[in-house]
Structure formats: structure tokens, C-alpha cells
Amino acid sequence: LINARDAKTGEVGAFDVDLQPIIEALASQAAVALDNQLLLDKQRKLLESFIQVIASAIDAKSPYTGGHCQRVPVIAEMLAAAACDSESGPFRDFALSEDEQYELYIASWLHDCGKVTTPEYVVDKATKLETIYDRIETVKTRLEVLKRDAEIAYLKAATEPGADAESLRAEFEARLAELDDHGAFLENANLGGEFMADEMIERVQEIAALSWRDASGQEQPFLSENEVDNLCIKRGTLNDEEREVINNHIVMTIEMLEQLPFPKTLVRVPEFAGGHHEKLDGTGYPQGLTGEQMSLPARMMAIADIFEALTAADRPYKKAKTLTESLRIMSFMVKDQHIDAELFRLFLEGGVYQRYAEAHLLPEQIDDVSIADYLG
């Protein structure tokens, strides 16, 4: 509203005196509207910054999950964009408004906010025997005690009249080799991984049945019951109790987010953020939702969270997986009805995995992928 224009000639002129109050009122309303929009933009930026500060704090809480809260939104946004861009197939009619995209964006940043309540000793448990320190060092000390005892027994026997020194020496060296092998095996078992074979569990139990004498001379089992239980963890480094503690983070995420007075445009943030550990067959947690009960954005979040976790190079119990390894595992999850098959197809055919890999994975993780191998 700079000035009036003649309706016929278009020439700029002065406003009629009678119109000036109306024009001034309109100008005032426009100024108020601009101020309100600027305030809304500032509030939005403040909200985003606050959310990112929380996410960064969660990542900084553990050196083993640093960056997870920042990388999951990247994958979720890529997958959502691929679905919106689909011109054929099951997502050809899928669309997210600007508000819905923002809702997913906020949810993906907050999907692990409940981890602020998770104890560090659980999040940071790098090996199966780790507590305040890694108890594998105590186990190695016991092995040294057994080696010492073996040496003492050998030296005593070797000094006996008529002793076969050569045979005794061979037995002693064989015993040392056996103990060294036990030690190497236990160190490897302590590291954790994606799977532990039954044969390895049996060997842990066999070693546990050995005995040693403590500082007071009392005979003790080589491994305590707690040490055996932890060394026999089949996947990762957490035992059942610790797994329950860390799984509780998603319950806390939902509870925390449901307490926030989100506006209508963000009302589904708790659902999106709280659904990334649910599975289509209903065996996920915390609510045991089925695929029909999960929204599409929540299913996108699940894929984003899984792919980031598989390819992450900062997890304590495993090395970073390559693209082919990660996608193979996810294809099995599709067959087991844990993740959405159509979204996984889009994840592959839309090149989401490749674009993310080029920006965030280590060069040695990016191998040649034939997506046909992972599509049923």
C-alpha cells in the first residue's frame, strides 16, 4: 500500500481523505500480521534448536551412539521424499503436506529422546563382561594363576627321582597352550556380535567348570554364574535385564512426548517417534502394534532407525556393516514381516540407501549392490 492508482489510467495519486482511515487500519493489520509471522518463525527455530540440542545431548551421552539421533532424520526424510515423488506403484497417491513433512521431521529428531533416562553403564556396555571395568581382565588374571599352578606342578614333578623331564615338559607346554587358547576364546566371546553359536556357549560352560584357587587358597569355579550368563549372550553385549532397561527408552519417549502440548499440526509426533521398534507382525515393542495399526510415517521411521543402526560405525559390539550386509539383513526382516516390504522396495529402487551411503558411510562400507538380490 504505497499509494492509490487511478482505475482507468493507472496513474498514482493520493488516497481520498475518506479512505485514509481504512487504509491506515489495513496497513496496521498488515504490520501486525508480519510481526506475528516473524514471531512464529522465531518460535519454530527455537523449537527446532531445542530439539536438536536434546538430540545432540543424547548422542554425546555415549561415544558409541554419537550421531544416531542426527542421522535417522536424514534417512526418514529421504524415504518420505521418495514416496512423495513416486508416480507409480503403491505410493503413487502418497503425499505429505508441508505441515506433515515437518511433523515427521520433528518426530525423527525426537525418536530417542527417552534415552536421557537410560543409565550410561547400559548404553556404553562395550563388552559382555563390562561393568565399572571390563571383567575379562579378572578372567585373564585367573588364567595366569592357573598357568602359575601348572608351572609349579611341573617343576615339582620334574625334581622327583626318575622323572621323565621331556614328557613332563611336553605336558606343561600343552597345558599352557590350552590355557592360552581358552583365554583367546573368552576374549573373543566377550566382544559380542550378531550371533553366538550353541557350540561357543557349550565351550564357555566347559571352561566355567574348571577350578582355580583364590588368594585365600579356596577352590573356586573358574567363571561365576553371572560371568557365564553374560558371556553366553547370543546377540550384542546386553543381558536380559539390561536389554529391558534399554528397551524402556521407547516407553519413556512416548510418555515424555505425550506430555507436551503439541499443536494440531504436530499431534502425531509421539506416534511417529514411538513406533520405530514396532514390527508388522505385532512382535515389536512397546505396544506390540501390527502393520495395520502403524501409520506409514511410523513404518518409515522403523526402516530409518534399522538402517542407521546396521551401518553405524560407532557401535561397541560390532563393526560397521557394508551396504550388502545391511540390506541382506533387512531383506530377512521383510520376510519375517518385521518391516514394510513396499517401503523397503522403495528404499532400494528409489536409491535412498545409495544417497545416504555416499554422504554418511565410510568408503569401505560402500560395496556393489544388486537390489534384485533383496527383492522377493
mmCIF file of C-alpha atoms in Angstrom:
data_model
loop_
_atom_site.group_PDB
_atom_site.id
_atom_site.type_symbol
_atom_site.label_atom_id
_atom_site.label_comp_id
_atom_site.label_asym_id
_atom_site.label_seq_id
_atom_site.Cartn_x
_atom_site.Cartn_y
_atom_site.Cartn_z
ATOM 1 C CA LEU A 1 0.000 0.000 0.000
ATOM 2 C CA ILE A 2 2.187 2.806 -1.256
ATOM 3 C CA ASN A 3 -0.424 4.989 -2.884
ATOM 4 C CA ALA A 4 -3.660 4.981 -4.797
ATOM 5 C CA ARG A 5 -3.922 4.302 -8.530
ATOM 6 C CA ASP A 6 -6.464 5.610 -10.971
ATOM 7 C CA ALA A 7 -8.626 2.668 -12.072
ATOM 8 C CA LYS A 8 -8.686 3.841 -15.701
ATOM 9 C CA THR A 9 -5.278 5.357 -16.326
ATOM 10 C CA GLY A 10 -3.238 3.516 -13.705
ATOM 11 C CA GLU A 11 -1.665 6.778 -12.607
ATOM 12 C CA VAL A 12 -0.516 7.043 -8.992
ATOM 13 C CA GLY A 13 -2.401 9.555 -6.925
ATOM 14 C CA ALA A 14 -3.388 10.375 -3.398
ATOM 15 C CA PHE A 15 -5.952 8.402 -1.436
ATOM 16 C CA ASP A 16 -9.271 10.037 -0.878
ATOM 17 C CA VAL A 17 -9.470 11.575 2.570
ATOM 18 C CA ASP A 18 -12.438 9.365 3.409
ATOM 19 C CA LEU A 19 -10.393 6.226 2.622
ATOM 20 C CA GLN A 20 -7.366 7.148 4.693
ATOM 21 C CA PRO A 21 -8.657 5.661 7.988
ATOM 22 C CA ILE A 22 -9.420 2.367 6.230
ATOM 23 C CA ILE A 23 -6.015 2.290 4.544
ATOM 24 C CA GLU A 24 -4.271 3.066 7.811
ATOM 25 C CA ALA A 25 -6.200 0.259 9.522
ATOM 26 C CA LEU A 26 -5.241 -2.177 6.757
ATOM 27 C CA ALA A 27 -1.605 -1.117 6.997
ATOM 28 C CA SER A 28 -1.709 -1.625 10.752
ATOM 29 C CA GLN A 29 -3.198 -5.100 10.341
ATOM 30 C CA ALA A 30 -0.551 -5.965 7.751
ATOM 31 C CA ALA A 31 2.184 -4.866 10.137
ATOM 32 C CA VAL A 32 0.690 -6.982 12.930
ATOM 33 C CA ALA A 33 0.455 -9.980 10.589
ATOM 34 C CA LEU A 34 4.097 -9.568 9.570
ATOM 35 C CA ASP A 35 5.184 -9.288 13.199
ATOM 36 C CA ASN A 36 3.181 -12.397 14.079
ATOM 37 C CA GLN A 37 4.747 -14.356 11.234
ATOM 38 C CA LEU A 38 8.219 -13.262 12.284
ATOM 39 C CA LEU A 39 7.460 -14.333 15.851
ATOM 40 C CA LEU A 40 6.143 -17.695 14.637
ATOM 41 C CA ASP A 41 9.286 -18.209 12.570
ATOM 42 C CA LYS A 42 11.447 -17.404 15.585
ATOM 43 C CA GLN A 43 9.431 -19.778 17.776
ATOM 44 C CA ARG A 44 9.781 -22.511 15.178
ATOM 45 C CA LYS A 45 13.532 -22.004 15.001
ATOM 46 C CA LEU A 46 13.717 -22.032 18.792
ATOM 47 C CA LEU A 47 11.743 -25.302 18.921
ATOM 48 C CA GLU A 48 13.987 -26.906 16.306
ATOM 49 C CA SER A 49 17.131 -25.717 18.067
ATOM 50 C CA PHE A 50 15.877 -27.001 21.413
ATOM 51 C CA ILE A 51 15.035 -30.386 19.897
ATOM 52 C CA GLN A 52 18.434 -30.620 18.230
ATOM 53 C CA VAL A 53 20.146 -29.702 21.491
ATOM 54 C CA ILE A 54 18.326 -32.592 23.203
ATOM 55 C CA ALA A 55 19.268 -34.965 20.385
ATOM 56 C CA SER A 56 22.891 -33.836 20.495
ATOM 57 C CA ALA A 57 22.949 -34.324 24.272
ATOM 58 C CA ILE A 58 21.666 -37.890 23.855
ATOM 59 C CA ASP A 59 24.290 -38.604 21.202
ATOM 60 C CA ALA A 60 27.005 -37.043 23.361
ATOM 61 C CA LYS A 61 25.905 -39.186 26.305
ATOM 62 C CA SER A 62 27.565 -42.177 24.704
ATOM 63 C CA PRO A 63 30.560 -42.328 22.356
ATOM 64 C CA TYR A 64 29.017 -45.466 20.877
ATOM 65 C CA THR A 65 25.790 -43.935 19.575
ATOM 66 C CA GLY A 66 27.024 -40.459 18.738
ATOM 67 C CA GLY A 67 25.245 -39.088 15.689
ATOM 68 C CA HIS A 68 22.385 -41.611 15.664
ATOM 69 C CA CYS A 69 19.733 -39.018 16.528
ATOM 70 C CA GLN A 70 21.096 -36.775 13.788
ATOM 71 C CA ARG A 71 21.366 -39.426 11.071
ATOM 72 C CA VAL A 72 17.941 -41.055 11.446
ATOM 73 C CA PRO A 73 16.114 -37.850 10.374
ATOM 74 C CA VAL A 74 18.216 -37.771 7.205
ATOM 75 C CA ILE A 75 17.124 -41.277 6.178
ATOM 76 C CA ALA A 76 13.495 -40.711 7.173
ATOM 77 C CA GLU A 77 13.341 -37.505 5.152
ATOM 78 C CA MET A 78 14.915 -39.196 2.112
ATOM 79 C CA LEU A 79 12.467 -42.095 2.263
ATOM 80 C CA ALA A 80 9.460 -39.805 2.688
ATOM 81 C CA ALA A 81 10.601 -37.701 -0.273
ATOM 82 C CA ALA A 82 10.979 -40.833 -2.410
ATOM 83 C CA ALA A 83 7.424 -41.881 -1.527
ATOM 84 C CA CYS A 84 6.068 -38.426 -2.375
ATOM 85 C CA ASP A 85 7.919 -38.458 -5.709
ATOM 86 C CA SER A 86 6.547 -41.871 -6.733
ATOM 87 C CA GLU A 87 4.499 -41.719 -9.909
ATOM 88 C CA SER A 88 3.508 -45.390 -9.935
ATOM 89 C CA GLY A 89 3.155 -48.303 -7.573
ATOM 90 C CA PRO A 90 1.681 -48.301 -4.075
ATOM 91 C CA PHE A 91 2.890 -44.767 -3.281
ATOM 92 C CA ARG A 92 1.677 -43.002 -6.420
ATOM 93 C CA ASP A 93 -1.097 -41.280 -4.430
ATOM 94 C CA PHE A 94 1.006 -40.682 -1.340
ATOM 95 C CA ALA A 95 1.684 -37.086 -0.413
ATOM 96 C CA LEU A 96 2.751 -35.150 2.640
ATOM 97 C CA SER A 97 1.778 -31.550 3.141
ATOM 98 C CA GLU A 98 4.371 -29.093 4.382
ATOM 99 C CA ASP A 99 2.959 -29.459 7.894
ATOM 100 C CA GLU A 100 3.057 -33.271 7.682
ATOM 101 C CA GLN A 101 6.654 -33.222 6.472
ATOM 102 C CA TYR A 102 7.551 -31.011 9.403
ATOM 103 C CA GLU A 103 5.708 -33.360 11.754
ATOM 104 C CA LEU A 104 7.813 -36.298 10.547
ATOM 105 C CA TYR A 105 10.948 -34.172 10.772
ATOM 106 C CA ILE A 106 10.296 -33.297 14.423
ATOM 107 C CA ALA A 107 9.372 -36.898 15.271
ATOM 108 C CA SER A 108 12.560 -38.267 13.732
ATOM 109 C CA TRP A 109 14.695 -35.877 15.760
ATOM 110 C CA LEU A 110 12.871 -36.869 18.960
ATOM 111 C CA HIS A 111 12.580 -40.616 18.343
ATOM 112 C CA ASP A 112 15.154 -41.478 21.026
ATOM 113 C CA CYS A 113 14.558 -38.650 23.488
ATOM 114 C CA GLY A 114 13.687 -41.228 26.165
ATOM 115 C CA LYS A 115 17.340 -42.264 26.251
ATOM 116 C CA VAL A 116 18.017 -39.338 28.555
ATOM 117 C CA THR A 117 16.724 -41.689 31.274
ATOM 118 C CA THR A 118 18.841 -44.695 30.226
ATOM 119 C CA PRO A 119 21.861 -45.331 32.507
ATOM 120 C CA GLU A 120 25.242 -44.819 30.864
ATOM 121 C CA TYR A 121 26.512 -48.199 32.029
ATOM 122 C CA VAL A 122 23.894 -49.849 29.808
ATOM 123 C CA VAL A 123 24.279 -47.564 26.800
ATOM 124 C CA ASP A 124 28.076 -47.802 26.980
ATOM 125 C CA LYS A 125 28.380 -51.523 27.670
ATOM 126 C CA ALA A 126 31.025 -52.274 25.067
ATOM 127 C CA THR A 127 31.676 -55.902 26.055
ATOM 128 C CA LYS A 128 29.638 -58.629 27.695
ATOM 129 C CA LEU A 129 31.623 -58.587 30.944
ATOM 130 C CA GLU A 130 31.838 -54.825 31.283
ATOM 131 C CA THR A 131 30.530 -53.246 34.482
ATOM 132 C CA ILE A 132 32.603 -50.480 36.074
ATOM 133 C CA TYR A 133 35.501 -52.122 34.264
ATOM 134 C CA ASP A 134 35.815 -54.974 31.789
ATOM 135 C CA ARG A 135 35.851 -58.148 33.879
ATOM 136 C CA ILE A 136 37.692 -60.028 31.146
ATOM 137 C CA GLU A 137 40.819 -58.671 32.847
ATOM 138 C CA THR A 138 39.859 -60.567 36.013
ATOM 139 C CA VAL A 139 39.329 -63.710 33.946
ATOM 140 C CA LYS A 140 42.765 -63.276 32.364
ATOM 141 C CA THR A 141 44.279 -62.941 35.844
ATOM 142 C CA ARG A 142 42.723 -66.271 36.822
ATOM 143 C CA LEU A 143 44.283 -67.824 33.734
ATOM 144 C CA GLU A 144 47.662 -66.543 34.866
ATOM 145 C CA VAL A 145 47.043 -68.177 38.251
ATOM 146 C CA LEU A 146 46.310 -71.486 36.514
ATOM 147 C CA LYS A 147 49.495 -71.092 34.461
ATOM 148 C CA ARG A 148 51.461 -70.434 37.630
ATOM 149 C CA ASP A 149 49.972 -73.501 39.290
ATOM 150 C CA ALA A 150 50.766 -75.583 36.217
ATOM 151 C CA GLU A 151 54.364 -74.385 36.289
ATOM 152 C CA ILE A 152 54.719 -75.152 39.997
ATOM 153 C CA ALA A 153 53.298 -78.635 39.463
ATOM 154 C CA TYR A 154 55.649 -79.191 36.526
ATOM 155 C CA LEU A 155 58.735 -78.065 38.441
ATOM 156 C CA LYS A 156 57.843 -80.216 41.441
ATOM 157 C CA ALA A 157 57.281 -83.265 39.260
ATOM 158 C CA ALA A 158 60.494 -82.640 37.323
ATOM 159 C CA THR A 159 62.568 -82.763 40.525
ATOM 160 C CA GLU A 160 61.222 -86.142 41.551
ATOM 161 C CA PRO A 161 63.686 -89.039 41.213
ATOM 162 C CA GLY A 162 63.298 -90.830 37.893
ATOM 163 C CA ALA A 163 61.093 -88.104 36.425
ATOM 164 C CA ASP A 164 60.714 -88.051 32.651
ATOM 165 C CA ALA A 165 61.685 -84.412 32.148
ATOM 166 C CA GLU A 166 60.951 -84.399 28.426
ATOM 167 C CA SER A 167 57.461 -85.836 28.859
ATOM 168 C CA LEU A 168 56.679 -83.503 31.744
ATOM 169 C CA ARG A 169 57.871 -80.528 29.741
ATOM 170 C CA ALA A 170 55.643 -81.501 26.832
ATOM 171 C CA GLU A 171 52.642 -81.839 29.149
ATOM 172 C CA PHE A 172 53.381 -78.460 30.716
ATOM 173 C CA GLU A 173 53.663 -76.703 27.368
ATOM 174 C CA ALA A 174 50.465 -78.377 26.174
ATOM 175 C CA ARG A 175 48.697 -77.122 29.301
ATOM 176 C CA LEU A 176 49.933 -73.577 28.709
ATOM 177 C CA ALA A 177 48.770 -73.735 25.092
ATOM 178 C CA GLU A 178 45.354 -74.968 26.224
ATOM 179 C CA LEU A 179 45.003 -72.122 28.727
ATOM 180 C CA ASP A 180 46.110 -69.571 26.130
ATOM 181 C CA ASP A 181 43.503 -70.957 23.758
ATOM 182 C CA HIS A 182 40.845 -70.662 26.466
ATOM 183 C CA GLY A 183 41.879 -67.057 27.032
ATOM 184 C CA ALA A 184 41.738 -66.138 23.351
ATOM 185 C CA PHE A 185 38.336 -67.791 23.028
ATOM 186 C CA LEU A 186 36.898 -65.959 26.043
ATOM 187 C CA GLU A 187 38.256 -62.622 24.841
ATOM 188 C CA ASN A 188 36.525 -63.169 21.514
ATOM 189 C CA ALA A 189 33.282 -64.318 23.165
ATOM 190 C CA ASN A 190 33.354 -61.213 25.345
ATOM 191 C CA LEU A 191 33.154 -58.899 22.339
ATOM 192 C CA GLY A 192 29.602 -59.762 21.402
ATOM 193 C CA GLY A 193 28.176 -59.824 17.910
ATOM 194 C CA GLU A 194 25.107 -60.527 15.852
ATOM 195 C CA PHE A 195 25.018 -64.242 16.690
ATOM 196 C CA MET A 196 26.641 -66.736 19.066
ATOM 197 C CA ALA A 197 26.608 -70.399 18.086
ATOM 198 C CA ASP A 198 25.499 -73.101 20.518
ATOM 199 C CA GLU A 199 28.962 -74.661 20.264
ATOM 200 C CA MET A 200 30.503 -71.477 21.630
ATOM 201 C CA ILE A 201 28.034 -71.411 24.513
ATOM 202 C CA GLU A 202 28.879 -75.016 25.344
ATOM 203 C CA ARG A 203 32.570 -74.190 25.388
ATOM 204 C CA VAL A 204 32.006 -71.255 27.753
ATOM 205 C CA GLN A 205 30.229 -73.636 30.104
ATOM 206 C CA GLU A 206 33.040 -76.187 29.831
ATOM 207 C CA ILE A 207 35.642 -73.561 30.716
ATOM 208 C CA ALA A 208 33.449 -72.366 33.576
ATOM 209 C CA ALA A 209 33.618 -75.870 35.056
ATOM 210 C CA LEU A 210 37.380 -75.525 35.561
ATOM 211 C CA SER A 211 38.542 -74.514 39.017
ATOM 212 C CA TRP A 212 41.192 -72.220 40.444
ATOM 213 C CA ARG A 213 42.365 -71.233 43.926
ATOM 214 C CA ASP A 214 41.831 -67.689 45.108
ATOM 215 C CA ALA A 215 44.172 -65.642 47.336
ATOM 216 C CA SER A 216 42.905 -67.444 50.440
ATOM 217 C CA GLY A 217 43.570 -70.833 48.887
ATOM 218 C CA GLN A 218 39.878 -71.627 48.444
ATOM 219 C CA GLU A 219 38.904 -73.525 45.314
ATOM 220 C CA GLN A 220 36.508 -71.547 43.121
ATOM 221 C CA PRO A 221 34.753 -72.188 39.801
ATOM 222 C CA PHE A 222 36.733 -70.560 37.019
ATOM 223 C CA LEU A 223 33.749 -68.437 35.942
ATOM 224 C CA SER A 224 30.960 -67.201 38.181
ATOM 225 C CA GLU A 225 27.339 -67.792 37.262
ATOM 226 C CA ASN A 226 26.958 -64.122 36.348
ATOM 227 C CA GLU A 227 30.039 -64.236 34.126
ATOM 228 C CA VAL A 228 28.742 -67.331 32.347
ATOM 229 C CA ASP A 229 25.331 -65.730 31.801
ATOM 230 C CA ASN A 230 26.909 -62.629 30.294
ATOM 231 C CA LEU A 231 29.452 -64.452 28.140
ATOM 232 C CA CYS A 232 26.625 -66.573 26.704
ATOM 233 C CA ILE A 233 24.634 -63.565 25.475
ATOM 234 C CA LYS A 234 23.724 -64.572 21.934
ATOM 235 C CA ARG A 235 23.396 -61.117 20.380
ATOM 236 C CA GLY A 236 25.130 -57.912 21.336
ATOM 237 C CA THR A 237 26.518 -57.281 24.797
ATOM 238 C CA LEU A 238 23.393 -56.776 26.912
ATOM 239 C CA ASN A 239 21.835 -59.440 29.110
ATOM 240 C CA ASP A 240 18.062 -59.740 29.526
ATOM 241 C CA GLU A 241 17.867 -57.292 32.427
ATOM 242 C CA GLU A 242 19.998 -54.705 30.650
ATOM 243 C CA ARG A 243 18.053 -55.206 27.422
ATOM 244 C CA GLU A 244 14.846 -54.459 29.301
ATOM 245 C CA VAL A 245 16.394 -51.290 30.703
ATOM 246 C CA ILE A 246 17.471 -50.010 27.301
ATOM 247 C CA ASN A 247 14.196 -51.036 25.640
ATOM 248 C CA ASN A 248 12.400 -48.913 28.191
ATOM 249 C CA HIS A 249 13.740 -45.814 26.444
ATOM 250 C CA ILE A 250 10.954 -46.010 23.875
ATOM 251 C CA VAL A 251 8.324 -46.143 26.625
ATOM 252 C CA MET A 252 9.870 -43.031 28.124
ATOM 253 C CA THR A 253 9.981 -41.396 24.683
ATOM 254 C CA ILE A 254 6.236 -41.838 24.262
ATOM 255 C CA GLU A 255 5.455 -40.740 27.819
ATOM 256 C CA MET A 256 7.622 -37.635 27.522
ATOM 257 C CA LEU A 257 6.228 -36.599 24.146
ATOM 258 C CA GLU A 258 2.613 -37.218 25.127
ATOM 259 C CA GLN A 259 3.028 -34.706 27.939
ATOM 260 C CA LEU A 260 3.933 -31.919 25.516
ATOM 261 C CA PRO A 261 1.122 -29.633 24.287
ATOM 262 C CA PHE A 262 1.810 -30.112 20.587
ATOM 263 C CA PRO A 263 -0.316 -28.036 18.190
ATOM 264 C CA LYS A 264 -2.679 -29.835 15.816
ATOM 265 C CA THR A 265 -0.045 -29.902 13.093
ATOM 266 C CA LEU A 266 2.329 -31.876 15.347
ATOM 267 C CA VAL A 267 -0.140 -34.021 17.265
ATOM 268 C CA ARG A 268 1.155 -37.289 15.736
ATOM 269 C CA VAL A 269 4.780 -36.729 16.768
ATOM 270 C CA PRO A 270 4.502 -39.163 19.731
ATOM 271 C CA GLU A 271 3.064 -41.871 17.464
ATOM 272 C CA PHE A 272 5.691 -41.431 14.738
ATOM 273 C CA ALA A 273 8.583 -41.233 17.200
ATOM 274 C CA GLY A 274 7.320 -44.066 19.383
ATOM 275 C CA GLY A 275 6.760 -46.604 16.620
ATOM 276 C CA HIS A 276 10.258 -47.279 15.331
ATOM 277 C CA HIS A 277 10.656 -50.503 17.346
ATOM 278 C CA GLU A 278 7.274 -51.924 16.385
ATOM 279 C CA LYS A 279 7.080 -54.769 13.844
ATOM 280 C CA LEU A 280 4.451 -55.508 11.243
ATOM 281 C CA ASP A 281 3.750 -58.949 12.724
ATOM 282 C CA GLY A 282 2.991 -57.465 16.142
ATOM 283 C CA THR A 283 6.110 -58.783 17.895
ATOM 284 C CA GLY A 284 7.739 -55.379 18.369
ATOM 285 C CA TYR A 285 7.652 -53.117 21.394
ATOM 286 C CA PRO A 286 6.454 -51.323 23.400
ATOM 287 C CA GLN A 287 2.833 -51.686 22.256
ATOM 288 C CA GLY A 288 3.036 -54.740 20.000
ATOM 289 C CA LEU A 289 1.365 -52.899 17.121
ATOM 290 C CA THR A 290 0.691 -54.676 13.826
ATOM 291 C CA GLY A 291 1.301 -53.219 10.389
ATOM 292 C CA GLU A 292 -2.345 -52.195 10.069
ATOM 293 C CA GLN A 293 -2.061 -50.217 13.292
ATOM 294 C CA MET A 294 1.094 -48.386 12.238
ATOM 295 C CA SER A 295 0.986 -45.255 10.118
ATOM 296 C CA LEU A 296 3.188 -45.045 7.041
ATOM 297 C CA PRO A 297 5.491 -42.415 8.617
ATOM 298 C CA ALA A 298 5.958 -44.688 11.654
ATOM 299 C CA ARG A 299 6.943 -47.545 9.335
ATOM 300 C CA MET A 300 9.371 -45.202 7.585
ATOM 301 C CA MET A 301 10.903 -44.377 10.949
ATOM 302 C CA ALA A 302 11.447 -48.084 11.632
ATOM 303 C CA ILE A 303 13.398 -48.560 8.399
ATOM 304 C CA ALA A 304 15.435 -45.409 9.005
ATOM 305 C CA ASP A 305 16.343 -46.486 12.538
ATOM 306 C CA ILE A 306 17.317 -50.021 11.495
ATOM 307 C CA PHE A 307 19.431 -48.988 8.510
ATOM 308 C CA GLU A 308 21.299 -46.382 10.539
ATOM 309 C CA ALA A 309 21.960 -48.880 13.334
ATOM 310 C CA LEU A 310 23.243 -51.534 10.931
ATOM 311 C CA THR A 311 25.597 -49.189 9.102
ATOM 312 C CA ALA A 312 26.731 -47.176 12.139
ATOM 313 C CA ALA A 313 30.472 -47.278 12.680
ATOM 314 C CA ASP A 314 30.292 -46.336 16.368
ATOM 315 C CA ARG A 315 28.546 -49.317 17.984
ATOM 316 C CA PRO A 316 30.529 -51.066 20.771
ATOM 317 C CA TYR A 317 29.713 -54.675 19.923
ATOM 318 C CA LYS A 318 30.082 -54.796 16.157
ATOM 319 C CA LYS A 319 31.981 -53.320 13.278
ATOM 320 C CA ALA A 320 30.195 -51.194 10.712
ATOM 321 C CA LYS A 321 28.365 -53.329 8.176
ATOM 322 C CA THR A 322 28.654 -52.888 4.444
ATOM 323 C CA LEU A 323 25.698 -52.000 2.273
ATOM 324 C CA THR A 324 25.245 -55.573 1.068
ATOM 325 C CA GLU A 325 25.398 -56.956 4.612
ATOM 326 C CA SER A 326 22.909 -54.382 5.887
ATOM 327 C CA LEU A 327 20.459 -54.828 3.030
ATOM 328 C CA ARG A 328 20.627 -58.615 3.311
ATOM 329 C CA ILE A 329 19.682 -58.418 6.991
ATOM 330 C CA MET A 330 16.844 -56.030 6.183
ATOM 331 C CA SER A 331 15.591 -58.359 3.442
ATOM 332 C CA PHE A 332 15.335 -61.111 6.064
ATOM 333 C CA MET A 333 13.373 -58.694 8.250
ATOM 334 C CA VAL A 334 10.976 -58.169 5.360
ATOM 335 C CA LYS A 335 10.467 -61.939 5.031
ATOM 336 C CA ASP A 336 9.856 -62.160 8.780
ATOM 337 C CA GLN A 337 7.262 -59.365 8.472
ATOM 338 C CA HIS A 338 9.207 -57.045 10.721
ATOM 339 C CA ILE A 339 9.441 -54.109 8.295
ATOM 340 C CA ASP A 340 7.267 -52.903 5.424
ATOM 341 C CA ALA A 341 8.056 -54.745 2.170
ATOM 342 C CA GLU A 342 6.841 -51.971 -0.151
ATOM 343 C CA LEU A 343 8.768 -49.304 1.725
ATOM 344 C CA PHE A 344 11.887 -51.469 1.611
ATOM 345 C CA ARG A 345 11.439 -51.855 -2.152
ATOM 346 C CA LEU A 346 11.141 -48.079 -2.447
ATOM 347 C CA PHE A 347 14.205 -47.709 -0.215
ATOM 348 C CA LEU A 348 16.135 -49.788 -2.760
ATOM 349 C CA GLU A 349 14.618 -48.797 -6.091
ATOM 350 C CA GLY A 350 14.452 -45.132 -5.110
ATOM 351 C CA GLY A 351 18.181 -45.149 -4.382
ATOM 352 C CA VAL A 352 17.691 -43.897 -0.821
ATOM 353 C CA TYR A 353 20.280 -46.317 0.571
ATOM 354 C CA GLN A 354 22.854 -45.205 -2.018
ATOM 355 C CA ARG A 355 22.418 -41.469 -1.490
ATOM 356 C CA TYR A 356 22.674 -41.880 2.259
ATOM 357 C CA ALA A 357 25.720 -44.123 1.937
ATOM 358 C CA GLU A 358 27.582 -41.674 -0.265
ATOM 359 C CA ALA A 359 27.054 -38.910 2.279
ATOM 360 C CA HIS A 360 27.446 -40.753 5.584
ATOM 361 C CA LEU A 361 29.169 -44.147 5.293
ATOM 362 C CA LEU A 362 32.851 -44.997 5.246
ATOM 363 C CA PRO A 363 34.279 -45.763 1.784
ATOM 364 C CA GLU A 364 34.971 -49.378 2.740
ATOM 365 C CA GLN A 365 31.286 -49.880 3.600
ATOM 366 C CA ILE A 366 30.072 -48.933 0.136
ATOM 367 C CA ASP A 367 30.261 -52.091 -1.954
ATOM 368 C CA ASP A 368 28.444 -53.105 -5.126
ATOM 369 C CA VAL A 369 24.749 -53.729 -4.551
ATOM 370 C CA SER A 370 22.413 -55.712 -6.774
ATOM 371 C CA ILE A 371 18.990 -54.724 -5.486
ATOM 372 C CA ALA A 372 17.391 -57.686 -7.275
ATOM 373 C CA ASP A 373 19.075 -59.928 -4.694
ATOM 374 C CA TYR A 374 16.987 -58.381 -1.921
ATOM 375 C CA LEU A 375 13.594 -58.133 -3.587
ATOM 376 C CA GLY A 376 11.317 -61.137 -3.302
#
